[in-house]
Coordinates of C-alpha atoms in Angstrom, one line a residue:
M1 CA 104.6 143.0 133.5
I2 CA 102.3 142.6 130.5
S3 CA 98.8 142.2 132.0
K4 CA 96.6 139.3 130.9
D5 CA 94.1 141.6 128.7
V6 CA 97.1 142.9 126.9
I7 CA 98.3 139.5 125.9
E8 CA 94.8 138.2 125.2
Q9 CA 94.1 141.2 123.0
R10 CA 97.3 140.5 121.2
V11 CA 96.3 136.9 120.4
Y12 CA 93.0 138.3 119.0
I13 CA 94.3 140.3 116.8
Y14 CA 96.8 137.5 115.2
L15 CA 93.8 135.2 115.1
C16 CA 92.1 137.7 112.9
L17 CA 95.4 138.1 110.6
F18 CA 95.9 134.5 110.7
A19 CA 91.8 133.8 109.4
F20 CA 92.3 136.2 106.4
A21 CA 95.6 134.9 105.7
N22 CA 95.0 131.4 105.8
V23 CA 93.2 131.2 102.4
L24 CA 95.2 133.6 100.6
T25 CA 98.7 133.0 101.6
V26 CA 100.3 129.9 103.5
A27 CA 103.6 131.9 104.5
G28 CA 101.4 134.6 106.0
A29 CA 99.1 132.6 108.0
N30 CA 102.2 130.7 109.4
V31 CA 103.5 133.9 110.7
F32 CA 100.5 134.9 112.3
M33 CA 99.6 131.5 113.6
G34 CA 103.1 131.5 115.4
L35 CA 102.6 134.7 116.7
A36 CA 99.4 133.6 118.1
T37 CA 100.9 130.2 119.4
A38 CA 103.6 132.4 121.3
G39 CA 100.9 134.6 122.5
V40 CA 98.8 131.4 124.0
L41 CA 102.1 130.1 125.6
H42 CA 102.9 133.3 127.1
R43 CA 99.2 133.5 128.4
V44 CA 99.3 130.2 129.9
I45 CA 103.0 130.6 131.5
R46 CA 101.9 133.7 133.3
Y47 CA 98.0 133.3 133.8
H48 CA 97.0 129.7 134.3
D49 CA 94.6 129.8 137.0
D50 CA 91.6 129.3 134.8
L51 CA 92.9 126.6 132.8
L52 CA 91.0 123.9 134.2
D53 CA 87.5 125.4 134.2
I54 CA 88.1 126.0 130.3
F55 CA 88.9 122.6 129.9
Q56 CA 86.0 121.3 131.8
K57 CA 83.5 123.3 129.7
Q58 CA 84.1 120.6 126.7
Q59 CA 85.6 118.0 128.9
L60 CA 84.2 115.1 126.8
F61 CA 85.7 116.8 123.5
W62 CA 89.1 117.0 125.0
K63 CA 89.1 113.5 126.3
I64 CA 88.0 112.2 122.7
V65 CA 90.9 114.4 121.4
G66 CA 93.6 112.8 124.0
F67 CA 92.6 109.6 123.0
L68 CA 93.0 110.3 119.3
L69 CA 96.5 111.6 120.0
L70 CA 97.2 108.4 122.2
A71 CA 95.9 106.0 119.4
I72 CA 98.4 108.0 117.0
L73 CA 101.4 107.6 119.5
L74 CA 100.7 103.8 119.9
S75 CA 100.9 103.4 116.3
L76 CA 104.7 104.7 116.1
P77 CA 106.8 102.1 117.8
G78 CA 106.3 99.7 115.0
A79 CA 106.5 102.1 112.1
L80 CA 108.8 102.1 109.3
S81 CA 109.9 105.6 110.1
P82 CA 109.0 106.5 113.6
L83 CA 110.6 110.3 113.7
Q84 CA 108.7 111.1 110.2
G85 CA 105.4 110.0 112.1
I86 CA 106.5 112.1 115.2
K87 CA 107.1 115.3 113.0
F88 CA 103.8 114.8 111.2
F89 CA 102.1 114.1 114.7
F90 CA 103.6 117.6 116.1
N91 CA 102.7 119.5 113.0
D92 CA 98.8 117.8 112.0
Y93 CA 97.8 118.0 115.7
I94 CA 99.7 119.5 118.4
Y95 CA 100.3 122.7 116.5
R96 CA 97.0 122.9 114.8
L97 CA 95.1 122.3 118.1
I98 CA 96.7 125.7 119.3
L99 CA 93.7 127.5 117.0
P100 CA 91.0 126.0 119.2
L101 CA 92.8 126.7 122.4
A102 CA 93.8 130.2 121.6
V103 CA 90.0 131.0 120.9
L104 CA 88.9 129.3 124.3
I105 CA 91.8 130.8 126.1
C106 CA 91.9 134.4 124.9
V107 CA 88.9 135.3 123.1
H108 CA 86.1 136.2 125.9
E109 CA 83.8 138.7 123.8
R110 CA 81.2 137.9 121.2
K111 CA 82.0 140.6 118.7
K112 CA 85.5 139.2 118.8
I113 CA 84.2 135.8 117.6
L114 CA 82.3 137.4 114.9
H115 CA 85.4 139.8 114.1
I116 CA 87.5 136.5 113.5
A117 CA 84.9 134.8 111.3
F118 CA 84.2 137.6 109.3
C119 CA 87.9 137.9 108.5
F120 CA 87.8 134.6 107.4
L121 CA 84.7 134.7 105.1
M122 CA 86.2 137.7 103.2
A123 CA 89.4 136.0 102.7
M124 CA 87.3 133.2 100.9
F125 CA 85.1 135.8 99.0
V126 CA 88.5 137.4 97.7
N127 CA 89.6 133.9 96.7
D128 CA 86.2 133.2 95.2
L129 CA 86.9 136.1 93.0
Y130 CA 90.0 135.4 91.9
V131 CA 88.9 131.9 90.9
I132 CA 86.1 133.2 89.0
V133 CA 88.4 136.0 87.0
Q134 CA 91.1 133.3 86.5
G135 CA 88.0 130.9 85.1
W136 CA 86.7 133.3 82.7
M137 CA 89.9 134.4 81.3
V138 CA 90.9 130.7 80.1
Y139 CA 87.3 129.8 79.2
P140 CA 86.2 127.5 77.8
R141 CA 89.1 125.6 79.3
M142 CA 88.7 124.9 83.1
N143 CA 91.1 126.6 85.6
R144 CA 91.1 124.8 89.0
D145 CA 93.7 126.7 90.4
S146 CA 93.3 129.1 93.5
L147 CA 95.1 131.0 96.3
A148 CA 94.9 127.9 98.8
G149 CA 95.5 125.1 96.1
I150 CA 92.8 122.8 94.3
M151 CA 92.0 120.4 96.7
P152 CA 92.3 122.4 100.2
W153 CA 90.0 125.1 98.5
A154 CA 87.5 122.3 97.5
C155 CA 87.3 121.1 101.0
L156 CA 86.6 124.7 102.1
L157 CA 84.0 125.4 99.8
A158 CA 82.3 122.0 101.0
M159 CA 82.6 123.4 104.6
Y160 CA 81.3 127.1 104.1
I161 CA 79.1 127.1 101.1
P162 CA 76.5 125.4 103.4
V163 CA 77.5 128.1 106.1
G164 CA 76.7 130.8 103.5
I165 CA 73.3 129.2 102.8
I166 CA 72.6 129.2 106.2
G167 CA 73.4 133.0 106.7
L168 CA 71.2 133.9 103.5
V169 CA 68.1 132.1 104.7
R170 CA 68.1 133.2 108.3
S171 CA 69.5 136.7 107.9
E172 CA 66.6 139.4 108.1
K173 CA 68.1 142.3 106.9
A174 CA 68.2 143.5 103.4
V175 CA 72.2 144.2 103.8
S176 CA 72.9 141.0 105.3
K177 CA 71.0 139.0 102.8
C178 CA 72.8 140.8 99.9
G179 CA 76.3 139.9 101.5
W180 CA 75.4 136.2 102.1
G181 CA 74.1 136.0 98.7
L182 CA 77.1 137.2 96.9
F183 CA 79.3 135.1 99.0
V184 CA 77.2 132.0 98.4
L185 CA 76.9 132.8 94.4
A186 CA 80.8 133.6 94.3
S187 CA 81.7 130.4 96.2
C188 CA 79.1 128.3 93.9
M189 CA 80.9 129.5 90.8
A190 CA 84.1 128.9 92.2
S191 CA 83.1 125.3 93.5
I192 CA 82.3 124.8 89.9
L193 CA 85.3 125.7 88.1
N194 CA 87.2 123.6 91.1
E195 CA 85.8 120.6 89.7
T196 CA 86.4 118.6 92.8
R197 CA 83.8 115.9 92.7
G198 CA 84.0 114.8 96.4
A199 CA 83.4 118.5 97.5
W200 CA 80.3 119.0 95.3
L201 CA 78.8 115.3 96.5
A202 CA 79.7 116.7 100.4
I203 CA 77.8 119.8 99.4
L204 CA 75.0 118.0 97.9
V205 CA 74.2 116.2 100.9
T206 CA 75.1 118.8 103.5
L207 CA 72.8 121.4 101.9
P208 CA 69.4 119.7 102.1
I209 CA 70.1 118.8 105.5
V210 CA 71.0 122.1 107.1
V211 CA 68.4 124.1 105.2
F212 CA 65.7 121.8 106.2
M213 CA 66.6 122.1 109.6
S214 CA 67.1 125.8 109.8
L215 CA 63.6 126.9 108.3
K216 CA 60.3 126.9 110.1
D217 CA 58.7 127.3 107.1
K218 CA 59.1 124.2 104.8
R219 CA 57.6 125.7 101.9
K220 CA 60.5 127.7 101.7
F221 CA 62.6 124.6 101.7
F222 CA 61.3 123.5 98.5
A223 CA 61.5 126.9 97.1
C224 CA 65.4 126.7 97.8
I225 CA 65.7 123.0 96.6
A226 CA 64.1 124.3 93.2
V227 CA 66.1 127.5 92.9
A228 CA 69.4 125.1 93.3
G229 CA 67.9 122.9 90.6
I230 CA 67.4 125.6 88.2
F231 CA 71.0 127.1 88.9
F232 CA 72.8 124.0 88.3
S233 CA 70.6 122.7 85.4
V234 CA 71.6 126.0 83.5
V235 CA 75.3 125.6 84.4
Y236 CA 75.2 121.7 83.5
Q237 CA 73.7 122.8 80.1
V238 CA 76.0 125.5 79.4
M239 CA 79.6 124.4 80.8
P240 CA 80.4 120.6 79.2
T241 CA 83.5 120.2 81.4
F242 CA 81.1 120.6 84.5
Q243 CA 78.7 118.1 82.5
Q244 CA 81.5 115.5 82.0
R245 CA 82.8 115.9 85.5
M246 CA 79.3 115.0 87.0
Q247 CA 78.6 112.3 84.5
S248 CA 82.2 110.9 85.7
I249 CA 81.1 110.6 89.4
M250 CA 78.7 107.8 88.5
N251 CA 80.9 106.1 86.0
P252 CA 82.7 102.8 88.0
Q253 CA 85.3 102.8 85.1
E254 CA 86.4 106.2 85.6
R255 CA 90.4 106.2 86.5
S256 CA 90.3 108.0 89.7
N257 CA 87.5 106.0 90.9
I258 CA 89.3 102.9 90.2
E259 CA 92.0 104.2 92.0
R260 CA 90.5 105.2 95.0
R261 CA 88.9 101.7 95.3
L262 CA 92.4 100.1 95.0
A263 CA 93.7 102.4 97.6
W264 CA 90.9 101.6 100.0
Q265 CA 91.5 97.9 99.4
S266 CA 95.3 98.4 100.1
A267 CA 94.1 100.2 103.2
T268 CA 92.1 97.4 104.1
N269 CA 95.3 95.0 103.7
M270 CA 97.4 97.2 105.9
L271 CA 94.7 97.0 108.8
I272 CA 94.4 93.0 108.4
E273 CA 98.0 92.8 108.9
H274 CA 98.5 95.2 111.5
P275 CA 94.9 95.6 113.2
L276 CA 95.4 97.1 116.4
T277 CA 97.8 99.9 115.7
G278 CA 98.2 99.9 112.1
V279 CA 101.3 100.5 110.0
G280 CA 102.3 103.6 111.8
F281 CA 100.9 107.3 111.6
A282 CA 102.1 109.1 108.3
Q283 CA 103.3 106.1 106.9
F284 CA 101.0 105.0 104.2
Q285 CA 102.8 106.2 101.3
Q286 CA 106.1 104.2 102.2
N287 CA 104.1 101.0 103.2
Y288 CA 102.0 101.4 99.9
K289 CA 105.0 101.7 97.5
E290 CA 107.0 98.7 99.2
H291 CA 104.5 96.2 100.3
Y292 CA 100.9 97.2 99.5
V293 CA 100.7 98.3 95.8
L294 CA 97.9 96.1 94.1
P295 CA 98.6 94.9 90.5
E296 CA 95.7 96.7 89.3
A297 CA 96.8 99.9 90.3
K298 CA 98.5 102.5 88.0
I299 CA 99.7 104.9 90.7
T300 CA 102.4 103.2 92.4
N301 CA 103.5 105.9 94.8
L302 CA 100.0 107.2 96.3
L303 CA 100.3 109.7 98.9
H304 CA 97.3 108.8 101.2
A305 CA 94.1 106.5 101.3
H306 CA 91.9 109.3 99.5
N307 CA 89.6 108.8 102.7
N308 CA 90.0 109.8 106.4
F309 CA 88.8 106.5 108.1
F310 CA 90.3 104.3 105.8
Q311 CA 93.6 106.3 106.6
F312 CA 93.3 105.7 109.8
L313 CA 92.4 102.4 109.7
A314 CA 95.6 101.7 107.7
E315 CA 97.8 103.8 109.9
C316 CA 96.7 103.9 113.3
G317 CA 94.5 100.6 113.2
V318 CA 91.2 99.9 115.1
L319 CA 92.3 102.3 118.0
G320 CA 92.7 105.1 115.4
F321 CA 89.5 104.3 113.5
C322 CA 87.6 104.3 117.0
A323 CA 89.2 107.5 118.0
I324 CA 88.5 109.2 114.5
T325 CA 85.2 107.8 114.8
A326 CA 84.5 109.2 118.2
L327 CA 85.7 112.5 117.3
C328 CA 83.3 112.8 114.4
G329 CA 80.4 111.2 116.2
Y330 CA 80.7 113.5 119.2
L331 CA 80.8 116.8 117.2
F332 CA 77.9 115.9 115.0
C333 CA 75.7 114.9 118.1
F334 CA 76.9 117.8 119.8
A335 CA 75.7 120.2 117.2
T336 CA 72.5 118.4 116.4
R337 CA 71.6 118.1 120.0
G338 CA 72.4 121.5 120.8
W339 CA 70.2 122.8 117.7
Y340 CA 67.1 120.8 118.8
K341 CA 67.5 121.6 122.4
S342 CA 68.2 125.5 121.9
R343 CA 67.7 126.5 118.4
R344 CA 70.8 128.6 118.3
I345 CA 71.9 129.2 115.1
V346 CA 75.6 128.6 116.1
Y347 CA 75.0 124.7 116.4
L348 CA 73.8 124.7 112.9
L349 CA 76.8 126.5 111.5
L350 CA 79.0 124.0 113.4
L351 CA 77.0 121.1 111.9
A352 CA 77.4 122.6 108.5
V353 CA 81.3 122.7 109.0
I354 CA 81.7 119.2 110.3
M355 CA 79.5 117.6 107.3
G356 CA 81.4 119.3 104.8
F357 CA 84.6 118.5 106.3
F358 CA 84.1 115.0 106.9
L359 CA 81.7 114.2 104.0
H360 CA 84.7 115.3 101.6
G361 CA 86.9 113.5 103.7
L362 CA 85.1 110.3 102.1
T363 CA 86.9 110.7 99.1
E364 CA 89.9 113.0 100.1
Y365 CA 92.1 112.8 103.3
T366 CA 91.1 116.3 104.6
L367 CA 92.8 116.1 107.9
R368 CA 96.3 116.3 106.3
L369 CA 95.3 119.5 104.0
A370 CA 96.9 122.4 106.1
V371 CA 94.5 125.2 105.2
C372 CA 91.1 123.3 105.5
S373 CA 92.1 121.2 108.6
K374 CA 93.5 124.7 110.2
A375 CA 90.0 126.4 109.4
F376 CA 88.1 123.2 110.7
W377 CA 89.9 123.3 114.3
L378 CA 89.6 127.0 114.2
S379 CA 85.9 126.8 113.3
I380 CA 85.3 124.2 116.1
G381 CA 86.8 126.8 118.4
L382 CA 85.0 129.8 117.7
C383 CA 81.4 127.6 117.9
F384 CA 82.7 126.3 121.3
Q385 CA 83.4 129.6 122.6
W386 CA 80.3 131.4 121.5
V387 CA 78.0 128.4 123.1
N388 CA 80.2 129.1 126.0
L389 CA 79.7 132.9 126.2
T390 CA 76.1 132.7 125.5
S391 CA 75.1 129.4 127.6
N392 CA 72.4 131.5 129.5
S393 CA 71.1 133.8 126.8
R394 CA 68.1 133.3 124.5
P395 CA 68.0 131.9 121.0
E396 CA 67.6 135.1 119.4
E397 CA 71.1 136.1 121.0
S398 CA 72.7 133.8 118.7
P399 CA 75.2 135.3 115.9
Q400 CA 73.5 137.9 113.8
V401 CA 73.6 136.2 110.3

């Protein structure tokens, strides 16, 4: 009979491989996530005596997740295509929630958590270099492509550029500072070449908050702001396409801005007609096309509402909106309260990921994007498990960034 330690070691290896592959190859990531899922199921079936204790450590979080899943299921009976909703329910939530569960159940050493995180950040750095080289080859034209796709890559950068900045300003060793500095520089250049304005806004809001919270000497905060301002001022002057994209953010007549406002209005109309449970999970596209396209809209086959919260209002009604808002609010409060109570850097890293993901989710349906939503759930699992493993340690025993 295979021992529990052997099963958990295999799952840990699969998670490392998944973390590296998720950014670079969807097929490879699916293979390793499938193996991790099989390993977790094997662990749960053979050795399940400790499962209750594992869930109780983040009891409120799992209750909120349960409420979210229930709200989604309650939206399906009245849907136009219930089977499609069920398919997306299992793919978007049940399957992807395996990632935090795999970490919480099978990863019990801090060094293993760091290894998984390192694999993920290394893959991001490789993708950064790919984007930069591609951009250099086609300059002065802009190249938005990446190995992860345009919009998923934008969301990942919105989540992990602030993480990189925290690592840079908090690290003490010269080698660590150089590593984090290269990661941040490459990621910033990749974000500029990506040209996704919603991600830029998410970074712009997240960075000052997490940097201000992380620095004891507030003079360093203003120095960081000055350096960032100089860097982006230079980029703004030498890259006309970046300049045009920045200017379009504040232009209410810009076509994509108009289409987003119209999509949000259509989502509101869906809520008005289906207030409690919405039109049904994963039913936005069909309902929009058949019943809710506004006369002013140019896009008549819109895939989603370009906003996590409007998407849930439309598809899952008030119940779904309350559930996703509760999840976002809980994670934000967990991270901020934990930071001010213990000053452990893991809480600040979690806050950066949450803010980047949900702020970008104000202009994009990030919960549907497979690459970044998997990274989001994996990051939550890693941070939760680090908190569990260091609950009785001193603040300086937080991750060595």
